Tab-separated table of C-alpha atoms in Angstrom:
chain	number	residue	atom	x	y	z
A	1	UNK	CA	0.000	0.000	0.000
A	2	UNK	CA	0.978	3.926	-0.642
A	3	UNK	CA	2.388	5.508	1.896
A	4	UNK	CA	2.264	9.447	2.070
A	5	UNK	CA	4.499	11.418	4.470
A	6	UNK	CA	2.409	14.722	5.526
A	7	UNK	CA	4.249	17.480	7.238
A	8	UNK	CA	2.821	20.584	8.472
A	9	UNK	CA	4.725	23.809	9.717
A	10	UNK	CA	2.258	26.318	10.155
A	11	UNK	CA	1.938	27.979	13.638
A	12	UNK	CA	-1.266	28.283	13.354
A	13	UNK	CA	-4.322	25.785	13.892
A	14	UNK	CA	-6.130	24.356	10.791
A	15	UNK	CA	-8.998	26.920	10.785
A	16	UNK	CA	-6.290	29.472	10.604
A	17	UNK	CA	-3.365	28.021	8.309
A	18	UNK	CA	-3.416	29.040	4.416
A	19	UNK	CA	-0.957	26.157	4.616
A	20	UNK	CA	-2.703	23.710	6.679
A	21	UNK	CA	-5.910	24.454	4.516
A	22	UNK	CA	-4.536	22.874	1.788
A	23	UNK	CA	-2.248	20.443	2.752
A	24	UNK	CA	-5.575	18.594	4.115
A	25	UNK	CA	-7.324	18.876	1.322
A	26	UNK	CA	-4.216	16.932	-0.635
A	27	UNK	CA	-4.163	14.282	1.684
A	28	UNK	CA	-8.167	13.990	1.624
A	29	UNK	CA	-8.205	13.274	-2.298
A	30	UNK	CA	-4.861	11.094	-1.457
A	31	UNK	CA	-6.828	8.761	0.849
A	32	UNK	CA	-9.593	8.880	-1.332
A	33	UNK	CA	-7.370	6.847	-3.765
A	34	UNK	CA	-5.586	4.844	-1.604
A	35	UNK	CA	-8.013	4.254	1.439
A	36	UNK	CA	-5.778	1.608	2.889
A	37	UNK	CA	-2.562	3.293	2.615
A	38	UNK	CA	-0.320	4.848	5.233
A	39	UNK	CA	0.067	8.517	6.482
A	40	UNK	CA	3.170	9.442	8.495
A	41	UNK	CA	1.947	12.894	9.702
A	42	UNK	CA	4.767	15.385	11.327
A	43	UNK	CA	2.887	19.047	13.236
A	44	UNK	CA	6.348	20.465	13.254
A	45	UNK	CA	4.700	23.067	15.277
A	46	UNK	CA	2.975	20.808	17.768
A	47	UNK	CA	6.109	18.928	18.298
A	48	UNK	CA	9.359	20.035	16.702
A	49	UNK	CA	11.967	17.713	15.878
A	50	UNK	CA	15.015	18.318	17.752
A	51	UNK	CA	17.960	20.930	16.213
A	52	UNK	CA	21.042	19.722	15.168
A	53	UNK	CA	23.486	19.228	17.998
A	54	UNK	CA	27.395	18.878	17.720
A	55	UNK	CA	26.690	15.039	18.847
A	56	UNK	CA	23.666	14.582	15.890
A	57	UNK	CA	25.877	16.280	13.203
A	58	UNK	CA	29.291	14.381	14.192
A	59	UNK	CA	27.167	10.661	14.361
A	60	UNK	CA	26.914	11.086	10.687
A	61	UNK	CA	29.745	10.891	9.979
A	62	UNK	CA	31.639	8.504	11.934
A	63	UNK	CA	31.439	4.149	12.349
A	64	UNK	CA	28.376	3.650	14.590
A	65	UNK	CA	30.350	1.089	16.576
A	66	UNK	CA	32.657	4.416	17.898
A	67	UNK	CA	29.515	6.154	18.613
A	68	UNK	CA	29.230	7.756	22.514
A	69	UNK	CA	25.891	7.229	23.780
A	70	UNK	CA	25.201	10.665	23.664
A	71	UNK	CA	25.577	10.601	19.730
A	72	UNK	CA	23.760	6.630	19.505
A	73	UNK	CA	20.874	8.355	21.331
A	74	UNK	CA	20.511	11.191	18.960
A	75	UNK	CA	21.578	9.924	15.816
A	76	UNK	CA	18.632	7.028	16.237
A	77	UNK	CA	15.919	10.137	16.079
A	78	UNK	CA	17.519	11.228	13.064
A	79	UNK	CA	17.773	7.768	11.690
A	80	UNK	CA	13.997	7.549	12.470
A	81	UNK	CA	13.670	10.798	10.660
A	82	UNK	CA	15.239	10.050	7.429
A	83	UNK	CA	13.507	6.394	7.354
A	84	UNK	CA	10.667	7.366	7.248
A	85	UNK	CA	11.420	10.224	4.185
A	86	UNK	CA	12.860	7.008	2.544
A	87	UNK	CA	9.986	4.597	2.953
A	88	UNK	CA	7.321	7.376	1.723
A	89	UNK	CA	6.095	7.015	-1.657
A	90	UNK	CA	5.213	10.560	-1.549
A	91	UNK	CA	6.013	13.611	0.452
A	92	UNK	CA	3.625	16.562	1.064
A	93	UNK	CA	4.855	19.578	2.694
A	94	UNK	CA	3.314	23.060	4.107
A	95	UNK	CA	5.833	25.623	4.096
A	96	UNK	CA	4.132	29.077	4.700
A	97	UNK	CA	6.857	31.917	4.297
A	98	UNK	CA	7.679	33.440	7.607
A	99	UNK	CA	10.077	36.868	7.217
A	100	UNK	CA	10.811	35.808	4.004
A	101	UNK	CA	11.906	31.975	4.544
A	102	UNK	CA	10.555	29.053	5.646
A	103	UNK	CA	9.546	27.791	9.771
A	104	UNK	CA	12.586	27.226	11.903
A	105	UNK	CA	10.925	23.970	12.807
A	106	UNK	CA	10.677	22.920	9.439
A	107	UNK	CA	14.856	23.765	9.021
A	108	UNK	CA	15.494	21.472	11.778
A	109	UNK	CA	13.580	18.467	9.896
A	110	UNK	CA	15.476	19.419	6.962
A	111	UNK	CA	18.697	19.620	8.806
A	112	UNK	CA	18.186	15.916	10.077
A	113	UNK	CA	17.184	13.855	7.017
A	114	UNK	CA	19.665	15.674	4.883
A	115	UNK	CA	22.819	13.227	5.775
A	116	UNK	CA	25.728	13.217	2.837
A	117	UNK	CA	26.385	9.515	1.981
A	118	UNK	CA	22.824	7.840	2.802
A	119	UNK	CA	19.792	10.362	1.295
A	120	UNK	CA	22.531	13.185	-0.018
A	121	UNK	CA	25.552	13.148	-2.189
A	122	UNK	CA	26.322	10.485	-4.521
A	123	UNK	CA	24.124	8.044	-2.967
A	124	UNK	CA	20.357	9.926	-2.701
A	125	UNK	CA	18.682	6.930	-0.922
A	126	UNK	CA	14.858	9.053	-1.587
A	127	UNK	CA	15.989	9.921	-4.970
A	128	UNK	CA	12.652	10.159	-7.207
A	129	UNK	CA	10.035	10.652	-4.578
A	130	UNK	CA	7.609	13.486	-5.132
A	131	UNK	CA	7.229	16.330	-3.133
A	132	UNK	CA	4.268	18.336	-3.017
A	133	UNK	CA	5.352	21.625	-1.387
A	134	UNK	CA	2.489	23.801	-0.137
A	135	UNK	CA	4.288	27.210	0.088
A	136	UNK	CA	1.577	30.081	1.780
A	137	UNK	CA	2.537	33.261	2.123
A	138	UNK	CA	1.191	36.682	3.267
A	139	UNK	CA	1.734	39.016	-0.093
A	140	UNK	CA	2.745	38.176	-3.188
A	141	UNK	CA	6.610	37.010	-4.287
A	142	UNK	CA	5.864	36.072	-7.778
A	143	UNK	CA	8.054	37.024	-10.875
A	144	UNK	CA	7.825	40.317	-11.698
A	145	UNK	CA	6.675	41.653	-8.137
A	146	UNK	CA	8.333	44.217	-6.440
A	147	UNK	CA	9.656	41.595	-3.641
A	148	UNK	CA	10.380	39.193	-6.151
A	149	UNK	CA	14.189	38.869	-4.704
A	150	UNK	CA	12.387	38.240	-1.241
A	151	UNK	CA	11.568	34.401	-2.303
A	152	UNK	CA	14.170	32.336	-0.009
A	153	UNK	CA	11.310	29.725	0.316
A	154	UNK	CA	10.870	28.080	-3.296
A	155	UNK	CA	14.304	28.857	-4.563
A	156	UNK	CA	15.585	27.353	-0.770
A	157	UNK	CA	13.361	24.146	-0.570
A	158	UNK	CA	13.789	24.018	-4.683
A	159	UNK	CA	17.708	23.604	-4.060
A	160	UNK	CA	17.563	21.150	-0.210
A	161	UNK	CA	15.306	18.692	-1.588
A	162	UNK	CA	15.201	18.645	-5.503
A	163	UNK	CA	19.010	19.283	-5.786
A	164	UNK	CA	20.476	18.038	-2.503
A	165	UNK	CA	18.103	14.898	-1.990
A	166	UNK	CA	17.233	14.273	-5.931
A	167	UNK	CA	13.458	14.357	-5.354
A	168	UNK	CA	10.906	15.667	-7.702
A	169	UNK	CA	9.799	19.031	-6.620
A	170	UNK	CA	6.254	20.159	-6.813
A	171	UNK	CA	4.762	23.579	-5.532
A	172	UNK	CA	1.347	25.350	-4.878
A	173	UNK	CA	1.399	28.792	-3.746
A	174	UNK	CA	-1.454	30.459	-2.194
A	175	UNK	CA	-0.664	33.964	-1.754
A	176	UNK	CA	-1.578	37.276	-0.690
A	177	UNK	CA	-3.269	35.501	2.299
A	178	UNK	CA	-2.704	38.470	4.822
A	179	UNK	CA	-5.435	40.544	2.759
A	180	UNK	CA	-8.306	39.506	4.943
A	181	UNK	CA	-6.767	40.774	7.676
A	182	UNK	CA	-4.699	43.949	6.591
A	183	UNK	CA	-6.610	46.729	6.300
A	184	UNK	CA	-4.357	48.081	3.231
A	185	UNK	CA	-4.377	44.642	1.146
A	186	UNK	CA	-8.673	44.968	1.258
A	187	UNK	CA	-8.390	45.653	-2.427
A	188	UNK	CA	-6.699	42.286	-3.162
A	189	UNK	CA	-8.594	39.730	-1.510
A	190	UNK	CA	-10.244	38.789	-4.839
A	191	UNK	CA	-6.904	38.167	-6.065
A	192	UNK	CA	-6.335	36.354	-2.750
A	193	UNK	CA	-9.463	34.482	-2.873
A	194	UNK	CA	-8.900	33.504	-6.562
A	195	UNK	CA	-5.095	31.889	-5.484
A	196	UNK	CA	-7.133	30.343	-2.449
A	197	UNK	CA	-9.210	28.503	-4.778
A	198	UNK	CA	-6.421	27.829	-7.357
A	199	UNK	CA	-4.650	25.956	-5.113
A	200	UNK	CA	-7.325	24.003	-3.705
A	201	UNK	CA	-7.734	22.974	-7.082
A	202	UNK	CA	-4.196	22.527	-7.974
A	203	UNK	CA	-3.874	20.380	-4.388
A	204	UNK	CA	-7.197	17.843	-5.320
A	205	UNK	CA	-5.465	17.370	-9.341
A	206	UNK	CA	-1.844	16.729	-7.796
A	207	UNK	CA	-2.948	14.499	-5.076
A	208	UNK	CA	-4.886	12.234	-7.896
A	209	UNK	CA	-1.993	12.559	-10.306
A	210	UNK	CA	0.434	11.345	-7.702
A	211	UNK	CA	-1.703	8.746	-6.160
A	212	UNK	CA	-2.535	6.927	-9.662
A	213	UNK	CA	1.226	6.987	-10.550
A	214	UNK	CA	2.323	5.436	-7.316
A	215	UNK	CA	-0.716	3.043	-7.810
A	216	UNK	CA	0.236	2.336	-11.254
């Protein structure tokens, strides 16, 4: 059976989350096709992963059998970490943009499963997978756009986990989400509402797409 690993990053709850919005409605047309498949589900807000230490970052690259305890102990959440990035036959991610980049929280579960020699580097052990990347944000970043230069979230996640982990990189951006509740951004919620929408849409056709190819 498919298994889909579903991350969220938001801060905020589901009611409240751009992100969160439509990260659910992915995973409700994934089920949908695969009723009897497997969803690892991460709230990196509701419980972070734990930040790279010097004793995490140092386990990775030594013999296990020279490991201190210390680096055993947290070098077997990171292990857990990247298994279960490798055993996912596809990845869906919210990323809203916070000052300009992504969560902090979301950084640190980056920082873990990217480990040169087992999913990085020559080797790329998730090499292939899809990832769905739902990346919110408050105005608008889009070619063109005055803050245009601003966008550290696709070009970032674009380079971590299409170049640096080989997967296949897949984004929906709702936008200008802040313009139901700033007072001068009321003349572009129907632009808002309209990318809202969009990416409802765009979630429901990618979460098919994906879940008849993995099926297939």
């Amino acid at each position: 059976m498919a298994t889909l690993l579903h991350i969220d990053s938001s801060v905020f709850p589901a009611e409240a989350s751009a992100s969160r919005v439509v990260t659910e409605a992915f995973r409700k047309h994934w089920q949908e096709e695969h009723p009897q498949g497997t969803v690892i589900y991460r709230d990196l807000a509701a419980q972070p992963v734990p930040h790279i230490t010097a004793d995490t970052h140092l386990a990775g690259f030594t013999d296990p059998a020279t490991h201190t305890p210390e680096q055993a102990a947290a070098f077997a959440e990171r292990v857990k970490l990247i298994e279960e990035l490798e055993q996912a036959d596809a990845v869906l991610i919210g990323a809203p943009m916070y000052n300009y980049t992504i969560p902090s929280t979301l950084k640190a579960w980056l920082d873990n499963v990217i480990l040169m020699g087992r999913t990085a580097g020559e080797t790329q052990s998730a090499k292939g997978t899809p990832v769905t990347i739902v990346a919110s944000r408050g105005g608008s970043y889009a070619p063109g756009t005055p803050r245009e230069s601003f966008e550290y979230v696709q070009n970032y996640l674009d380079a971590a986990l299409g170049g640096g982990l080989g997967l296949e990189v897949h984004f929906i951006v709702p936008e200008l989400t802040m313009a139901t509740v700033n007072p001068a951004m009321a003349d572009l919620v129907p632009l808002y509402e309209a990318s809202r929408d969009r990416a409802l849409e765009d979630a429901a056709t990618k979460a098919r797409e994906l879940a008849k190819r993995v099926a297939a």
